[in-house]
mmCIF file of C-alpha atoms in Angstrom:
data_model
loop_
_atom_site.group_PDB
_atom_site.id
_atom_site.type_symbol
_atom_site.label_atom_id
_atom_site.label_comp_id
_atom_site.label_asym_id
_atom_site.label_seq_id
_atom_site.Cartn_x
_atom_site.Cartn_y
_atom_site.Cartn_z
ATOM 1 C CA MET A 265 -55.143 -24.439 44.401
ATOM 2 C CA LEU A 266 -53.656 -21.342 45.678
ATOM 3 C CA ARG A 267 -50.275 -22.951 45.448
ATOM 4 C CA ARG A 268 -50.943 -23.745 41.837
ATOM 5 C CA GLN A 269 -51.959 -20.309 40.994
ATOM 6 C CA ILE A 270 -48.865 -18.928 42.669
ATOM 7 C CA LEU A 271 -46.654 -21.422 40.708
ATOM 8 C CA THR A 272 -48.424 -20.500 37.530
ATOM 9 C CA ARG A 273 -47.882 -16.811 37.914
ATOM 10 C CA SER A 274 -44.231 -17.393 38.914
ATOM 11 C CA LEU A 275 -43.801 -19.547 35.793
ATOM 12 C CA SER A 276 -45.280 -16.759 33.655
ATOM 13 C CA MET A 277 -43.087 -14.153 35.228
ATOM 14 C CA GLY A 278 -39.981 -16.427 34.997
ATOM 15 C CA THR A 279 -40.690 -17.065 31.289
ATOM 16 C CA ALA A 280 -41.066 -13.230 30.563
ATOM 17 C CA MET A 281 -37.816 -12.547 32.555
ATOM 18 C CA ALA A 282 -35.995 -15.392 30.684
ATOM 19 C CA GLU A 283 -37.146 -13.985 27.350
ATOM 20 C CA GLN A 284 -35.685 -10.470 28.133
ATOM 21 C CA PRO A 285 -32.068 -11.597 28.385
ATOM 22 C CA LYS A 286 -32.455 -13.762 25.127
ATOM 23 C CA ARG A 287 -33.683 -10.771 23.306
ATOM 24 C CA ARG A 288 -30.934 -8.562 24.570
ATOM 25 C CA SER A 289 -28.483 -11.294 23.719
ATOM 26 C CA ASN A 290 -29.874 -11.779 20.130
ATOM 27 C CA THR A 291 -29.741 -8.056 19.700
ATOM 28 C CA SER A 292 -26.339 -7.714 20.869
ATOM 29 C CA THR A 293 -25.135 -10.678 18.624
ATOM 30 C CA ILE A 294 -26.789 -8.983 15.560
ATOM 31 C CA LEU A 295 -25.021 -5.701 16.317
ATOM 32 C CA VAL A 296 -21.660 -7.442 16.842
ATOM 33 C CA MET A 297 -21.993 -9.393 13.600
ATOM 34 C CA GLY A 298 -24.006 -6.707 11.558
ATOM 35 C CA ILE A 299 -21.442 -3.687 12.039
ATOM 36 C CA PRO A 300 -18.371 -5.601 10.889
ATOM 37 C CA GLY A 301 -20.538 -7.103 8.018
ATOM 38 C CA LEU A 302 -21.488 -3.655 6.784
ATOM 39 C CA LEU A 303 -17.895 -2.564 7.113
ATOM 40 C CA CYS A 304 -16.690 -5.620 4.951
ATOM 41 C CA PHE A 305 -19.359 -4.846 2.422
ATOM 42 C CA GLY A 306 -18.181 -1.281 2.245
ATOM 43 C CA LEU A 307 -14.503 -2.414 1.726
ATOM 44 C CA GLY A 308 -15.629 -4.639 -1.101
ATOM 45 C CA VAL A 309 -17.387 -1.728 -2.839
ATOM 46 C CA TRP A 310 -14.332 0.412 -2.298
ATOM 47 C CA GLN A 311 -12.078 -2.278 -4.008
ATOM 48 C CA ILE A 312 -14.472 -2.364 -6.935
ATOM 49 C CA TYR A 313 -14.041 1.311 -7.296
ATOM 50 C CA ARG A 314 -10.307 0.975 -7.018
ATOM 51 C CA TYR A 315 -10.353 -1.671 -9.614
ATOM 52 C CA GLY A 316 -12.133 0.434 -12.123
ATOM 53 C CA ASP A 317 -9.800 3.497 -11.267
ATOM 54 C CA LYS A 318 -6.722 1.401 -11.814
ATOM 55 C CA VAL A 319 -7.940 0.029 -15.129
ATOM 56 C CA GLU A 320 -8.591 3.580 -16.205
ATOM 57 C CA LYS A 321 -5.154 4.719 -15.194
ATOM 58 C CA ILE A 322 -3.464 1.860 -17.052
ATOM 59 C CA GLU A 323 -5.350 2.726 -20.331
ATOM 60 C CA LYS A 324 -4.404 6.435 -19.963
ATOM 61 C CA ARG A 325 -0.798 5.495 -19.391
ATOM 62 C CA LYS A 326 -0.744 3.176 -22.377
ATOM 63 C CA ALA A 327 -2.286 5.899 -24.632
ATOM 64 C CA LYS A 328 0.502 8.268 -23.531
ATOM 65 C CA LEU A 329 3.245 5.781 -24.246
ATOM 66 C CA LEU A 330 1.902 5.283 -27.736
ATOM 67 C CA GLU A 331 1.270 8.933 -28.407
ATOM 68 C CA GLY A 332 3.015 10.306 -31.561
ATOM 69 C CA GLU A 333 6.578 11.351 -31.776
ATOM 70 C CA PRO A 334 8.916 11.526 -28.740
ATOM 71 C CA VAL A 335 8.908 14.831 -26.811
ATOM 72 C CA ARG A 336 12.078 16.862 -27.516
ATOM 73 C CA GLU A 337 11.218 20.294 -25.886
ATOM 74 C CA PHE A 338 9.899 20.630 -22.355
ATOM 75 C CA ASN A 339 10.619 24.215 -21.400
ATOM 76 C CA GLY A 340 7.415 25.909 -20.302
ATOM 77 C CA VAL A 341 5.513 22.747 -20.382
ATOM 78 C CA ASP A 342 3.787 21.344 -17.282
ATOM 79 C CA PRO A 343 5.494 18.152 -16.479
ATOM 80 C CA ALA A 344 2.143 16.572 -15.578
ATOM 81 C CA THR A 345 1.005 16.918 -19.224
ATOM 82 C CA ILE A 346 3.866 14.919 -20.590
ATOM 83 C CA GLU A 347 4.200 12.278 -17.780
ATOM 84 C CA TYR A 348 4.568 8.777 -19.285
ATOM 85 C CA ARG A 349 5.300 10.288 -22.825
ATOM 86 C CA ILE A 350 8.349 9.054 -24.431
ATOM 87 C CA ILE A 351 11.162 11.779 -24.512
ATOM 88 C CA SER A 352 14.447 11.994 -26.459
ATOM 89 C CA LEU A 353 17.236 14.101 -24.830
ATOM 90 C CA LYS A 354 20.808 14.891 -25.978
ATOM 91 C CA GLY A 355 23.559 15.796 -23.520
ATOM 92 C CA THR A 356 26.469 14.664 -21.539
ATOM 93 C CA PHE A 357 26.418 12.759 -18.209
ATOM 94 C CA LEU A 358 27.970 14.415 -15.200
ATOM 95 C CA ARG A 359 30.070 12.255 -12.965
ATOM 96 C CA ASN A 360 30.215 11.767 -9.216
ATOM 97 C CA MET A 361 26.620 13.014 -8.783
ATOM 98 C CA ASP A 362 24.742 9.818 -9.094
ATOM 99 C CA VAL A 363 21.836 9.144 -6.691
ATOM 100 C CA ARG A 364 20.757 5.576 -5.566
ATOM 101 C CA ILE A 365 17.177 5.089 -4.583
ATOM 102 C CA SER A 366 16.875 2.232 -2.144
ATOM 103 C CA PRO A 367 15.552 -0.340 -1.620
ATOM 104 C CA ARG A 368 14.103 -1.214 -4.955
ATOM 105 C CA THR A 369 13.360 -4.631 -6.664
ATOM 106 C CA GLY A 370 14.614 -5.482 -10.036
ATOM 107 C CA PRO A 371 12.632 -5.844 -13.301
ATOM 108 C CA LYS A 372 10.471 -8.849 -13.973
ATOM 109 C CA GLU A 373 12.097 -11.979 -15.251
ATOM 110 C CA ILE A 374 15.526 -10.544 -14.542
ATOM 111 C CA PRO A 375 18.144 -13.368 -14.924
ATOM 112 C CA ASP A 376 19.700 -14.907 -11.816
ATOM 113 C CA TYR A 377 23.171 -13.896 -12.766
ATOM 114 C CA LEU A 378 22.249 -10.271 -12.498
ATOM 115 C CA THR A 379 20.644 -10.449 -8.989
ATOM 116 C CA SER A 380 22.246 -9.653 -5.736
ATOM 117 C CA SER A 381 24.503 -12.199 -4.104
ATOM 118 C CA GLY A 382 24.200 -13.597 -0.552
ATOM 119 C CA GLY A 383 20.463 -14.693 -0.913
ATOM 120 C CA MET A 384 19.367 -10.988 -1.457
ATOM 121 C CA GLY A 385 17.725 -11.837 -4.816
ATOM 122 C CA SER A 386 16.411 -8.807 -6.707
ATOM 123 C CA VAL A 387 16.922 -6.418 -3.785
ATOM 124 C CA GLY A 388 18.857 -3.364 -4.841
ATOM 125 C CA SER A 389 18.698 0.263 -5.998
ATOM 126 C CA PHE A 390 17.678 2.548 -8.884
ATOM 127 C CA LEU A 391 20.718 4.250 -10.199
ATOM 128 C CA LEU A 392 19.971 7.958 -11.303
ATOM 129 C CA SER A 393 22.568 9.935 -13.136
ATOM 130 C CA PRO A 394 22.427 13.593 -14.145
ATOM 131 C CA LEU A 395 22.458 14.371 -17.988
ATOM 132 C CA GLN A 396 23.443 17.945 -18.786
ATOM 133 C CA LEU A 397 21.672 19.276 -21.847
ATOM 134 C CA GLU A 398 22.955 21.826 -24.250
ATOM 135 C CA ASP A 399 21.164 24.637 -22.560
ATOM 136 C CA GLY A 400 22.789 23.830 -19.239
ATOM 137 C CA GLN A 401 19.749 22.194 -17.600
ATOM 138 C CA VAL A 402 20.115 18.895 -15.894
ATOM 139 C CA VAL A 403 17.719 15.950 -16.096
ATOM 140 C CA TYR A 404 18.214 12.971 -13.853
ATOM 141 C CA ILE A 405 18.074 9.719 -15.950
ATOM 142 C CA ASN A 406 16.981 6.452 -14.123
ATOM 143 C CA ARG A 407 19.531 4.276 -15.796
ATOM 144 C CA GLY A 408 17.926 1.197 -14.191
ATOM 145 C CA TRP A 409 18.224 -1.319 -11.327
ATOM 146 C CA ILE A 410 21.575 -2.511 -9.809
ATOM 147 C CA PRO A 411 21.966 -5.279 -7.231
ATOM 148 C CA ARG A 412 22.654 -4.312 -3.526
ATOM 149 C CA THR A 413 25.696 -6.764 -3.374
ATOM 150 C CA PRO A 414 27.105 -7.562 -6.897
ATOM 151 C CA ARG A 415 28.114 -11.094 -7.618
ATOM 152 C CA LYS A 416 31.538 -11.989 -8.825
ATOM 153 C CA ASN A 417 32.178 -11.081 -12.422
ATOM 154 C CA GLN A 418 29.113 -8.723 -12.444
ATOM 155 C CA THR A 419 29.897 -5.528 -14.348
ATOM 156 C CA ILE A 420 27.906 -2.296 -13.986
ATOM 157 C CA ASN A 421 28.300 -0.298 -17.230
ATOM 158 C CA ALA A 422 30.210 2.991 -16.660
ATOM 159 C CA LEU A 423 28.884 6.372 -17.787
ATOM 160 C CA PRO A 424 29.670 7.186 -21.387
ATOM 161 C CA SER A 425 32.075 10.236 -21.654
ATOM 162 C CA ASN A 426 30.832 11.497 -24.939
ATOM 163 C CA GLU A 427 27.653 13.186 -25.896
ATOM 164 C CA VAL A 428 24.694 10.765 -26.016
ATOM 165 C CA THR A 429 21.008 10.629 -27.001
ATOM 166 C CA VAL A 430 18.822 9.117 -24.242
ATOM 167 C CA LYS A 431 15.310 7.932 -25.043
ATOM 168 C CA GLY A 432 13.036 7.217 -22.038
ATOM 169 C CA VAL A 433 9.728 7.692 -20.248
ATOM 170 C CA VAL A 434 8.940 10.854 -18.363
ATOM 171 C CA ARG A 435 7.963 10.192 -14.766
ATOM 172 C CA MET A 436 7.109 12.550 -11.940
ATOM 173 C CA GLU A 437 8.270 11.296 -8.547
ATOM 174 C CA LYS A 438 5.642 11.831 -5.880
ATOM 175 C CA LYS A 439 6.378 11.980 -2.246
ATOM 176 C CA PRO A 440 5.502 8.658 -0.452
ATOM 177 C CA LYS A 441 2.458 9.022 1.713
ATOM 178 C CA MET A 442 3.719 6.685 4.614
ATOM 179 C CA MET A 443 5.993 4.026 5.784
ATOM 180 C CA VAL A 444 9.040 5.547 3.940
ATOM 181 C CA PRO A 445 11.961 7.095 5.987
ATOM 182 C CA GLY A 446 13.115 10.535 5.192
ATOM 183 C CA ASN A 447 15.979 11.158 2.913
ATOM 184 C CA VAL A 448 19.360 12.005 4.360
ATOM 185 C CA PRO A 449 21.100 13.891 1.534
ATOM 186 C CA GLU A 450 24.308 14.693 3.431
ATOM 187 C CA ASN A 451 24.938 10.957 3.814
ATOM 188 C CA ASP A 452 23.746 10.124 0.326
ATOM 189 C CA GLN A 453 20.740 8.096 1.718
ATOM 190 C CA TRP A 454 17.840 8.315 -0.596
ATOM 191 C CA PHE A 455 14.571 6.525 -0.194
ATOM 192 C CA TRP A 456 12.696 8.324 -2.840
ATOM 193 C CA ALA A 457 13.603 10.820 -5.635
ATOM 194 C CA ASP A 458 13.136 14.251 -4.016
ATOM 195 C CA LEU A 459 14.336 16.264 -6.954
ATOM 196 C CA PRO A 460 14.658 19.724 -5.364
ATOM 197 C CA ALA A 461 16.847 18.143 -2.622
ATOM 198 C CA MET A 462 18.945 16.336 -5.298
ATOM 199 C CA TYR A 463 19.463 19.460 -7.255
ATOM 200 C CA GLN A 464 20.315 21.415 -3.987
ATOM 201 C CA ARG A 465 22.674 18.609 -2.924
ATOM 202 C CA TYR A 466 24.850 18.915 -6.141
ATOM 203 C CA GLU A 467 24.070 22.573 -6.983
ATOM 204 C CA LEU A 468 22.208 21.755 -10.232
ATOM 205 C CA ASP A 469 19.102 22.992 -11.842
ATOM 206 C CA GLY A 470 16.476 21.243 -13.847
ATOM 207 C CA PRO A 471 12.809 20.147 -14.347
ATOM 208 C CA LEU A 472 10.731 18.424 -11.767
ATOM 209 C CA PHE A 473 10.604 15.062 -13.433
ATOM 210 C CA ILE A 474 12.994 12.050 -14.074
ATOM 211 C CA VAL A 475 13.335 9.965 -17.204
ATOM 212 C CA ASP A 476 13.288 6.166 -17.084
ATOM 213 C CA ALA A 477 15.622 4.653 -19.524
ATOM 214 C CA ILE A 478 14.046 1.984 -21.661
ATOM 215 C CA ARG A 479 15.496 -1.515 -21.849
ATOM 216 C CA ARG A 480 15.869 -2.923 -25.386
ATOM 217 C CA ASP A 481 14.068 -6.245 -26.093
ATOM 218 C CA GLY A 482 16.272 -9.229 -25.217
ATOM 219 C CA THR A 483 19.023 -6.976 -23.669
ATOM 220 C CA TRP A 484 20.094 -7.654 -20.066
ATOM 221 C CA GLU A 485 22.780 -5.630 -18.535
ATOM 222 C CA LEU A 486 23.464 -3.429 -15.420
ATOM 223 C CA PRO A 487 21.978 -1.014 -14.799
ATOM 224 C CA CYS A 488 18.873 -3.020 -15.805
ATOM 225 C CA ALA A 489 16.191 -0.662 -17.030
ATOM 226 C CA LYS A 490 12.464 -1.414 -17.432
ATOM 227 C CA ASP A 491 10.908 -2.123 -20.763
ATOM 228 C CA LEU A 492 7.821 -0.395 -22.054
ATOM 229 C CA GLU A 493 5.418 -3.077 -20.735
ATOM 230 C CA GLU A 494 6.690 -2.673 -17.184
ATOM 231 C CA GLN A 495 5.881 1.029 -17.367
ATOM 232 C CA LEU A 496 2.155 -0.041 -17.122
ATOM 233 C CA ASP A 497 2.687 -1.858 -13.867
ATOM 234 C CA PHE A 498 1.363 -0.615 -10.560
ATOM 235 C CA GLN A 499 2.339 -1.648 -7.037
ATOM 236 C CA VAL A 500 -1.260 -3.059 -6.684
ATOM 237 C CA ASP A 501 -2.545 -4.414 -9.961
ATOM 238 C CA PRO A 502 -6.314 -4.589 -11.080
ATOM 239 C CA PHE A 503 -6.400 -8.486 -10.369
ATOM 240 C CA THR A 504 -5.333 -7.853 -6.749
ATOM 241 C CA HIS A 505 -8.153 -5.418 -6.318
ATOM 242 C CA GLN A 506 -10.573 -8.085 -7.538
ATOM 243 C CA VAL A 507 -9.197 -10.640 -5.088
ATOM 244 C CA TYR A 508 -9.495 -8.115 -2.284
ATOM 245 C CA ALA A 509 -13.119 -7.297 -3.383
ATOM 246 C CA PHE A 510 -14.067 -11.006 -3.436
ATOM 247 C CA THR A 511 -12.602 -11.464 0.004
ATOM 248 C CA TRP A 512 -14.574 -8.670 1.608
ATOM 249 C CA PHE A 513 -17.868 -9.527 -0.037
ATOM 250 C CA ALA A 514 -17.351 -13.241 1.119
ATOM 251 C CA LEU A 515 -16.875 -12.043 4.660
ATOM 252 C CA ALA A 516 -19.901 -9.879 4.633
ATOM 253 C CA ALA A 517 -21.960 -12.751 3.187
ATOM 254 C CA CYS A 518 -20.858 -14.975 5.912
ATOM 255 C CA MET A 519 -21.880 -12.542 8.573
ATOM 256 C CA ALA A 520 -25.202 -11.973 6.848
ATOM 257 C CA VAL A 521 -25.821 -15.823 6.953
ATOM 258 C CA ILE A 522 -25.028 -15.813 10.713
ATOM 259 C CA ILE A 523 -27.449 -13.018 11.381
ATOM 260 C CA ARG A 524 -30.144 -14.704 9.311
ATOM 261 C CA LEU A 525 -29.670 -17.984 11.332
ATOM 262 C CA ILE A 526 -30.083 -15.982 14.666
ATOM 263 C CA ILE A 527 -33.302 -14.208 13.541
ATOM 264 C CA THR A 528 -34.811 -17.432 12.170
ATOM 265 C CA ARG A 529 -33.930 -19.308 15.513
ATOM 266 C CA ARG A 530 -35.511 -16.585 17.499
ATOM 267 C CA ALA A 531 -38.679 -16.492 15.394
ATOM 268 C CA ASP A 532 -39.239 -20.327 15.378
ATOM 269 C CA PRO A 533 -42.648 -20.893 17.244
ATOM 270 C CA ARG A 534 -42.025 -24.544 17.735
ATOM 271 C CA ARG A 535 -38.723 -23.887 19.521
ATOM 272 C CA ALA A 536 -40.462 -21.190 21.800
ATOM 273 C CA ARG A 537 -43.250 -23.687 22.574
ATOM 274 C CA MET A 538 -40.799 -26.400 23.579
ATOM 275 C CA GLU A 539 -38.842 -23.993 25.813
ATOM 276 C CA GLU A 540 -42.088 -23.133 27.595
ATOM 277 C CA ILE A 541 -42.949 -26.726 28.084
ATOM 278 C CA LEU A 542 -39.561 -27.453 29.611
ATOM 279 C CA LEU A 543 -39.997 -24.544 31.995
ATOM 280 C CA LYS A 544 -43.488 -25.884 32.934
ATOM 281 C CA GLY A 545 -41.934 -29.283 33.431
ATOM 282 C CA ARG A 546 -39.336 -27.922 35.857
ATOM 283 C CA ALA A 547 -42.100 -26.188 37.791
ATOM 284 C CA THR A 548 -44.143 -29.248 38.103
ATOM 285 C CA SER A 549 -41.229 -31.193 39.482
ATOM 286 C CA ARG A 550 -41.417 -28.731 42.406
ATOM 287 C CA ASP A 551 -45.292 -29.031 42.910
ATOM 288 C CA PRO A 552 -46.171 -32.127 44.899
ATOM 289 C CA SER A 553 -50.049 -31.505 44.339
ATOM 290 C CA ARG A 554 -49.555 -32.187 40.493
ATOM 291 C CA THR A 555 -48.704 -35.595 39.137
ATOM 292 C CA SER A 556 -45.340 -36.142 37.457
ATOM 293 C CA THR A 557 -46.986 -36.781 34.193
ATOM 294 C CA GLU A 558 -49.541 -34.138 34.177
ATOM 295 C CA HIS A 559 -47.511 -31.583 32.394
ATOM 296 C CA LEU A 560 -47.343 -33.951 29.435
ATOM 297 C CA LYS A 561 -50.838 -32.752 28.529
ATOM 298 C CA ASP A 562 -49.284 -29.649 27.149
ATOM 299 C CA VAL A 563 -46.915 -31.540 24.821
ATOM 300 C CA PRO A 564 -48.086 -31.819 21.191
ATOM 301 C CA ALA A 565 -49.253 -35.206 20.003
ATOM 302 C CA GLU A 566 -46.189 -35.979 18.106
ATOM 303 C CA LYS A 567 -43.966 -35.517 21.192
ATOM 304 C CA LYS A 568 -45.996 -37.851 23.618
ATOM 305 C CA SER A 569 -44.690 -40.960 21.976
#
């Protein structure tokens, strides 16, 4: 009798001690899955915000492109107020002062015969040429994309020598945030249009914006400029933000399901009862004073069969 009491107490203590690691394990699992789940949910919300912000920017840009007559005078005007407005400028191109911004990809649907040779595809540069206005100011015109390695019989249009009228889209070039090397002006290596450095390099003076030339419908030539529709493009479009949001929310949902399964499994009374019976069965096998079938009295009726 004494031995049975000792075994019963040992069993109770063993069961309690066995439950503690389980609880700690379950809590750790919930934390390990819960924190990334919350992070994924937050990233999904962030992508929804970015989607709305991108759609708003596209609508504003579209409104500016369609706004009234082209800008003809910009002196004393904040460049930010006329960005993505169509502008008309008259002047003469300066020679031997071109700037190539590399690497850049060509316009959408560019014909193969205008792309780079040697398997480089649409890898190339934007060709910026300075246009000197009647008042002496200089505005850099992004004439368009040119291939990195031209194919045979490809011709890049030369600069006109006479006075011309250029119609294009005002665009402010912002310094890249990361992953872009610094410009090396003395070696004519340009990775982004740093206008103050460009003016200093060639001793010029002008406004802090460039003008993207507009490609006429159905016209394909080098340099290959963007059309108006491509001015609405962003590096990451709204649809991509939707895909990102769906991905993050799906990951968060998967982790929530896993946590739910862990909690449900832990709270199942039948599972806990069966584990207790198994522990009693192991203790009985060590107690010669109790028959090998005595522990079955604790098993529910549906389990005795």
